[in-house]
mmCIF file of C-alpha atoms and ligand atoms in Angstrom:
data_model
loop_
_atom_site.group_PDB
_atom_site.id
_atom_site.type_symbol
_atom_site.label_atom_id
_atom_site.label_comp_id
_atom_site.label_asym_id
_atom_site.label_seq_id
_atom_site.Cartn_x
_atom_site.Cartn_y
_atom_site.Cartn_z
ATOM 1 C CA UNK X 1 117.553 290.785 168.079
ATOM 2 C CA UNK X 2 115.219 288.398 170.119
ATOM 3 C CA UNK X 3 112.423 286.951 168.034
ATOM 4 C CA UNK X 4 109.472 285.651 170.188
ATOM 5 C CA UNK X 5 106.600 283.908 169.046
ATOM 6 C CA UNK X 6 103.913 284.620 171.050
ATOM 7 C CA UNK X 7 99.923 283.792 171.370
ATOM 8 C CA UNK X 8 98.320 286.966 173.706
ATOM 9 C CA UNK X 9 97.757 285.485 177.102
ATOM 10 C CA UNK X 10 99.930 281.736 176.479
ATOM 11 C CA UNK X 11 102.955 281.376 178.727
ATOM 12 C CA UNK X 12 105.505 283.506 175.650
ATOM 13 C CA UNK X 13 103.811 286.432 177.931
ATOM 14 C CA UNK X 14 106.596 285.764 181.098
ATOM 15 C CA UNK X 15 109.407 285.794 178.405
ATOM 16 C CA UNK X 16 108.244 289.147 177.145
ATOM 17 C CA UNK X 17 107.231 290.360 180.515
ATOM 18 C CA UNK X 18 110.753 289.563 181.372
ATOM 19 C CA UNK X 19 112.350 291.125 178.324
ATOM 20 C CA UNK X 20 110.491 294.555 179.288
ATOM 21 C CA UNK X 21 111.916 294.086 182.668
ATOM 22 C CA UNK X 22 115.401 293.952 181.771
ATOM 23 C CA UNK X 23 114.456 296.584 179.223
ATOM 24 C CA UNK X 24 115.654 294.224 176.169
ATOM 25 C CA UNK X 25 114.711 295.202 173.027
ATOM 26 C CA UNK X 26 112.919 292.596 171.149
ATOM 27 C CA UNK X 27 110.967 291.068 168.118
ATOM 28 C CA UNK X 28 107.444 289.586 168.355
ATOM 29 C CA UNK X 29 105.899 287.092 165.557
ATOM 30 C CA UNK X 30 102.594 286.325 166.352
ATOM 31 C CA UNK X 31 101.414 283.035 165.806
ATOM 32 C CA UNK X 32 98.017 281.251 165.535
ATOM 33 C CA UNK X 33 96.557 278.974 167.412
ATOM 34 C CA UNK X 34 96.114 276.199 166.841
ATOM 35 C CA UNK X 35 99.755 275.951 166.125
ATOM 36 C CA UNK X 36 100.306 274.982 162.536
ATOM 37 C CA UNK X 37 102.802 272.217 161.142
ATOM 38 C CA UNK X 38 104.631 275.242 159.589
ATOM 39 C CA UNK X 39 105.416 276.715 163.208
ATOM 40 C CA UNK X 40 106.430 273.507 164.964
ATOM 41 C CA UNK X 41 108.931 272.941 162.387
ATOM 42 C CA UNK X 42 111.106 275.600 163.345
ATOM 43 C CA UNK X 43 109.280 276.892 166.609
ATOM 44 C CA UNK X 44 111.825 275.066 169.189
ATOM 45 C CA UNK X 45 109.987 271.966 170.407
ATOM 46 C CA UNK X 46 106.970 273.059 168.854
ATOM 47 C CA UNK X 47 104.998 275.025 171.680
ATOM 48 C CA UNK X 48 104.456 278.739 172.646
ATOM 49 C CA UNK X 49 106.820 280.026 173.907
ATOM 50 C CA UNK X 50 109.692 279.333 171.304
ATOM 51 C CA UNK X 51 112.305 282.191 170.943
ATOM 52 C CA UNK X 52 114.813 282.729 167.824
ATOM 53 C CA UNK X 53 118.280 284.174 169.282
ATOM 54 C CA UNK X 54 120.996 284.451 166.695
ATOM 55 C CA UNK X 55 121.707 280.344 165.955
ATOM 56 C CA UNK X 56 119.909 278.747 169.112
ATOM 57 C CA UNK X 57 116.348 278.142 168.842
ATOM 58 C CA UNK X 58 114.265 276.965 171.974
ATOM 59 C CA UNK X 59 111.341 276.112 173.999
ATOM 60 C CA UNK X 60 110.004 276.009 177.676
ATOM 61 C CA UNK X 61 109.194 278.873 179.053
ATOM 62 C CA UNK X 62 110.802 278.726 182.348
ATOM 63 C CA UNK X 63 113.830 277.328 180.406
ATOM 64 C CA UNK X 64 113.994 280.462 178.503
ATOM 65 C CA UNK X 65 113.602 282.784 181.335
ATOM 66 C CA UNK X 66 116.501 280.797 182.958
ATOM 67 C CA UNK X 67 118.493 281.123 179.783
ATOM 68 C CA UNK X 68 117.602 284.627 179.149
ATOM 69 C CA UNK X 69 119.003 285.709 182.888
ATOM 70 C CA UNK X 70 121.904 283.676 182.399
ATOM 71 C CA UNK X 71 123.033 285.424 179.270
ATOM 72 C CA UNK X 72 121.977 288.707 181.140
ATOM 73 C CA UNK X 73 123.816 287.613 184.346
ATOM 74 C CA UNK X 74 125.293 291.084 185.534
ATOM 75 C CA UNK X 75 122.203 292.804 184.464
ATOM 76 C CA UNK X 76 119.897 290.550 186.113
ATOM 77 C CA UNK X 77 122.239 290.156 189.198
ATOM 78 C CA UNK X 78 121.904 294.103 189.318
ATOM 79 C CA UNK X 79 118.235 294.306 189.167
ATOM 80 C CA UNK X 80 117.751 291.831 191.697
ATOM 81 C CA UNK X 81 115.822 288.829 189.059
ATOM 82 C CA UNK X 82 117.813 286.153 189.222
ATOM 83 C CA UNK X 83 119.799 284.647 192.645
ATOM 84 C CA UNK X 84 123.103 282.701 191.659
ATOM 85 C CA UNK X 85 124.339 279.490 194.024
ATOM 86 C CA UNK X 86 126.533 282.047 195.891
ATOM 87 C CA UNK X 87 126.727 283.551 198.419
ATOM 88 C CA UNK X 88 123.949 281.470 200.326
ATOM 89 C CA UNK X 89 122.808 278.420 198.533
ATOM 90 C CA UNK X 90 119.340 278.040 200.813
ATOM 91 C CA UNK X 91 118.549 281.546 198.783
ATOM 92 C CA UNK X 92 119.259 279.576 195.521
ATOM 93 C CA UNK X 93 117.400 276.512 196.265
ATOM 94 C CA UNK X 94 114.443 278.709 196.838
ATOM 95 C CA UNK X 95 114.482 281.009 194.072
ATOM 96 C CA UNK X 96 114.814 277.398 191.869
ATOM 97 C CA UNK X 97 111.990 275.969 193.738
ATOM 98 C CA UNK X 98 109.690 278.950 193.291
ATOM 99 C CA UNK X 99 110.476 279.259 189.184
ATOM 100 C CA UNK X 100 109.532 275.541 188.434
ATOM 101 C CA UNK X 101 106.302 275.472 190.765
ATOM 102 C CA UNK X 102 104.561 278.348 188.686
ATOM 103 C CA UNK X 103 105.159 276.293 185.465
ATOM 104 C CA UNK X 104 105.143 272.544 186.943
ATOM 105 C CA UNK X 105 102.822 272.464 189.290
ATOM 106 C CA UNK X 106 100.168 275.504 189.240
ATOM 107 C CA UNK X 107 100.508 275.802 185.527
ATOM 108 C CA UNK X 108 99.988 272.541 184.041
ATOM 109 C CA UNK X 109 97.214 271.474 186.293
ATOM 110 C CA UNK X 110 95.679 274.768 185.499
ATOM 111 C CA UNK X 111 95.886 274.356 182.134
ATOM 112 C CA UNK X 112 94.557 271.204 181.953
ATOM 113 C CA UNK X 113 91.262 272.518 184.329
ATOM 114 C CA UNK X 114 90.647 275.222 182.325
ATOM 115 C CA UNK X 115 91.112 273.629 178.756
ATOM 116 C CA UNK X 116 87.772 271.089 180.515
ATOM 117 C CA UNK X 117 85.764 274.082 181.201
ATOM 118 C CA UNK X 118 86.241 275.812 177.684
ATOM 119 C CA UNK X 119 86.504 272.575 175.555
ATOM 120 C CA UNK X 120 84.885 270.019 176.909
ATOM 121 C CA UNK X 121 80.648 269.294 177.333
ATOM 122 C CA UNK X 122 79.455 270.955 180.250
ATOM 123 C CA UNK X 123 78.869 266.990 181.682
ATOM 124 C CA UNK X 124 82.657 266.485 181.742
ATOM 125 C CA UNK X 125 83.537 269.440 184.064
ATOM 126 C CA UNK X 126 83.805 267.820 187.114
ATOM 127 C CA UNK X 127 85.371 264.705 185.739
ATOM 128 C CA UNK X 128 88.106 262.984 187.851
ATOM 129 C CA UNK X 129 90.952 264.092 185.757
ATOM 130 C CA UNK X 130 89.368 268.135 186.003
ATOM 131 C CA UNK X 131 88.958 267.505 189.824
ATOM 132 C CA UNK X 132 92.630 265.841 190.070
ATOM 133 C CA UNK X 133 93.907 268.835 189.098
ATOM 134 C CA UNK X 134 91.774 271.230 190.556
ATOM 135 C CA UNK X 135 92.786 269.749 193.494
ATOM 136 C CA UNK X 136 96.056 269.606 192.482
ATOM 137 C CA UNK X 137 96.320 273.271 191.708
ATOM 138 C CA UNK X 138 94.617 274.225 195.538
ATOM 139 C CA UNK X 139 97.664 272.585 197.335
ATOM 140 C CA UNK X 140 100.275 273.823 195.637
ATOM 141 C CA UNK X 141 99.177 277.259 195.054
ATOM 142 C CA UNK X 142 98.648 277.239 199.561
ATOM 143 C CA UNK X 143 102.921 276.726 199.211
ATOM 144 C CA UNK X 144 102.515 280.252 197.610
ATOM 145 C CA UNK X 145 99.997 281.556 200.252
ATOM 146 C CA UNK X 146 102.069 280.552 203.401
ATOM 147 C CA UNK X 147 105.402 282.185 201.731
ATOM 148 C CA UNK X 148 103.503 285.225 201.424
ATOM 149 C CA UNK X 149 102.401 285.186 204.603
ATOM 150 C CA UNK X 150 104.693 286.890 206.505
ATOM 151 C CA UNK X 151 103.984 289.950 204.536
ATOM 152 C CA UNK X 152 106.628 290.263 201.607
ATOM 153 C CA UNK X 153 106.500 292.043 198.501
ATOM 154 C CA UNK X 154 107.325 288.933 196.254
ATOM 155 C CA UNK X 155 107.949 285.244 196.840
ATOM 156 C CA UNK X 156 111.610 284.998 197.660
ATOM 157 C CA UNK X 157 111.911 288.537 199.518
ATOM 158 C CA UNK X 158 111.890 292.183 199.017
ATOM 159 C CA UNK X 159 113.211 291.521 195.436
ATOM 160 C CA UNK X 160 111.194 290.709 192.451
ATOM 161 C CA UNK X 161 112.678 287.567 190.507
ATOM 162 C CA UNK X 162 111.946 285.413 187.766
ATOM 163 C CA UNK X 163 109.889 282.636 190.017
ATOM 164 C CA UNK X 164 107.338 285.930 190.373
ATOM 165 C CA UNK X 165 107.437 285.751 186.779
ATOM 166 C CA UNK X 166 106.324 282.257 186.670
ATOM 167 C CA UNK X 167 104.279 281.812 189.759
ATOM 168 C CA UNK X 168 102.845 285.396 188.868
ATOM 169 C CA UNK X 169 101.799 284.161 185.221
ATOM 170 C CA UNK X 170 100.407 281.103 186.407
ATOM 171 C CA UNK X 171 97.883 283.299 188.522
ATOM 172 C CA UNK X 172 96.935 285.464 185.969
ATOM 173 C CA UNK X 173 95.913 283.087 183.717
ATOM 174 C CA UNK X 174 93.896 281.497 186.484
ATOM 175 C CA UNK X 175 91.951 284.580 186.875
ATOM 176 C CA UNK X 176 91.984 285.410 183.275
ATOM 177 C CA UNK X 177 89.841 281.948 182.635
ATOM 178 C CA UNK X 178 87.568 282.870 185.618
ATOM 179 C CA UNK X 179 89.008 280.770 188.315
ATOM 180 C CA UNK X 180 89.467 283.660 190.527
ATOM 181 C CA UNK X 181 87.930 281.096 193.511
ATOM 182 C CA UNK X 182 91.150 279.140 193.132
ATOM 183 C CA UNK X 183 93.297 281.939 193.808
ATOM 184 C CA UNK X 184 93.532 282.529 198.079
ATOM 185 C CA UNK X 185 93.593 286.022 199.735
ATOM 186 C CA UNK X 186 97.565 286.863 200.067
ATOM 187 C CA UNK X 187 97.948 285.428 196.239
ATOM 188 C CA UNK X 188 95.303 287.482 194.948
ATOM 189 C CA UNK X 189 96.927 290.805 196.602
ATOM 190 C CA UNK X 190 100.358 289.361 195.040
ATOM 191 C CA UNK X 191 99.215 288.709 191.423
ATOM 192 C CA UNK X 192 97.390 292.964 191.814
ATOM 193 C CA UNK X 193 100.639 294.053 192.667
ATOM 194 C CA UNK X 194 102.719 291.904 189.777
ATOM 195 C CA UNK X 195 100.100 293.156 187.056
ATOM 196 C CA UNK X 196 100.177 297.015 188.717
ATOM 197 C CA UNK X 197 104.138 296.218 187.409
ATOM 198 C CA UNK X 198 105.034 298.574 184.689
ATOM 199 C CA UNK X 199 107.003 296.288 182.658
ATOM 200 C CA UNK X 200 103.903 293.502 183.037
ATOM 201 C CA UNK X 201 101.470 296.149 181.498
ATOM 202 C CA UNK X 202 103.313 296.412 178.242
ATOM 203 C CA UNK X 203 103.999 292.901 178.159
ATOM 204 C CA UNK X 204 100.154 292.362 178.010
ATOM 205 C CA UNK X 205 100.498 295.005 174.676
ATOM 206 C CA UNK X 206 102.856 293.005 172.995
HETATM 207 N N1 LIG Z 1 105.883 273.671 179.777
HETATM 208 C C1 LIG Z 1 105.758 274.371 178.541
HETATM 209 C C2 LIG Z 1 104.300 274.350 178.090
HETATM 210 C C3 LIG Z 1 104.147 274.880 176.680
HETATM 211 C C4 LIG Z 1 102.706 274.847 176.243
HETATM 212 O O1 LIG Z 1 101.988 273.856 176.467
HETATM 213 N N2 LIG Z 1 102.276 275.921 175.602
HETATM 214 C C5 LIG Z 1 100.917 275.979 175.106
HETATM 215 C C6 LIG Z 1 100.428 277.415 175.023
HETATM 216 S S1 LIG Z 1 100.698 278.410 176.455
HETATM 217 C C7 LIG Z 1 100.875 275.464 173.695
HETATM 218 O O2 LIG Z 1 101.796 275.668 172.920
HETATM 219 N N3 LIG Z 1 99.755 274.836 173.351
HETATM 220 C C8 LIG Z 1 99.451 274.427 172.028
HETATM 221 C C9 LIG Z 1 99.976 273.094 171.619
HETATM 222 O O3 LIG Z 1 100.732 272.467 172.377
HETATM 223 O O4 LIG Z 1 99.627 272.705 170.533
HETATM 224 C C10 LIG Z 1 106.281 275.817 178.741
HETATM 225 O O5 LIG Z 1 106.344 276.269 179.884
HETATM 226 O O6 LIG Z 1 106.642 276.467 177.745
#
């Protein structure tokens, strides 16, 4: 089976969430943070998420979600979470685009924003690096507010996919480290109906 190790709330949440929507039975080991020398040594590259699955061992959370589909294919195919090259390639190229922007470019300056307003003195909140990526954050996140904005369910259609796994965890944390103000109108309503999702509810149990 699947081993996961997983910190509540860190990004091992959209491999879980993704696991209870392909209804994959799996094995959590929770793991402190900070991460001990003990858990990078055999913890993939050393970072939550890392997942266990028979020989392979791995990192990257959108990585895994891409692996985890691809091993999955029919399933996934079937329930609509992952979009192949074929038939239409333009479908493809924006189901890719989506997955990496909710990791590379709303997570990580996100991460880095909110780690400044936890960790750092009060003085160093507004810092240039905390207001590069505030910034940074705002513009990409309005890519995600002008694809919703002719009114569908998730990012790439009707269907739900893995890119509203990573886009949709990237929002949640947002809001879950009070930077709700970040977060426009049509994304808000988007990230309410991703964590109304079943599957997304027991993730958060895990
Ligand atoms: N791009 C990586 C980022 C991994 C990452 O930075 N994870 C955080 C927690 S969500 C972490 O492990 N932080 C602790 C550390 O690096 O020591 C991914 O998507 O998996």
């Amino acid at each position: 089976m699947i081993r996961i190790f997983h910190i509540p709330d860190f990004r091992s949440l959209r491999v879980i969430w993704l696991l209870e929507e392909l209804g994959e039975p799996y094995e959590v080991e929770r793991v402190e943070y900070p991460l001990d020398e003990a858990f990078r040594a055999r913890g993939g590259i050393g970072s939550i998420p890392g997942i266990v699955d028979g020989d392979i061992v791995m990192g990257e959370s959108i990585a895994i979600l891409q692996y985890l589909t691809g091993r999955r294919l029919q399933r996934s195919l079937e329930l609509g979470l992952t979009v192949g090259p074929n038939p239409d390639p333009a479908a493809y190229a924006e189901h890719l685009q989506f997955l990496h922007l909710g990791e590379a470019s709303l997570m990580t300056p996100a991460a880095m924003l909110a780690a400044t307003r936890r960790m750092a003195p009060e003085a160093e909140w507004g810092n240039y690096t905390a207001m590069r990526c505030q910034r940074t954050f705002v513009n990409r996140v309005a890519v995600v507010e002008k694809q919703l904005a002719d009114g569908r369910a998730h990012l790439t259609g009707e269907a739900f996919t893995i890119a509203d796994i990573s886009v949709g965890y990237a929002l949640h944390y947002v809001r879950r480290r009070e930077l709700d103000a970040l977060i426009p109108p049509l994304a808000s309503a988007y990230l309410d109906r991703l964590s109304a999702r079943p599957a997304f509810q027991r993730a958060l149990q895990a």
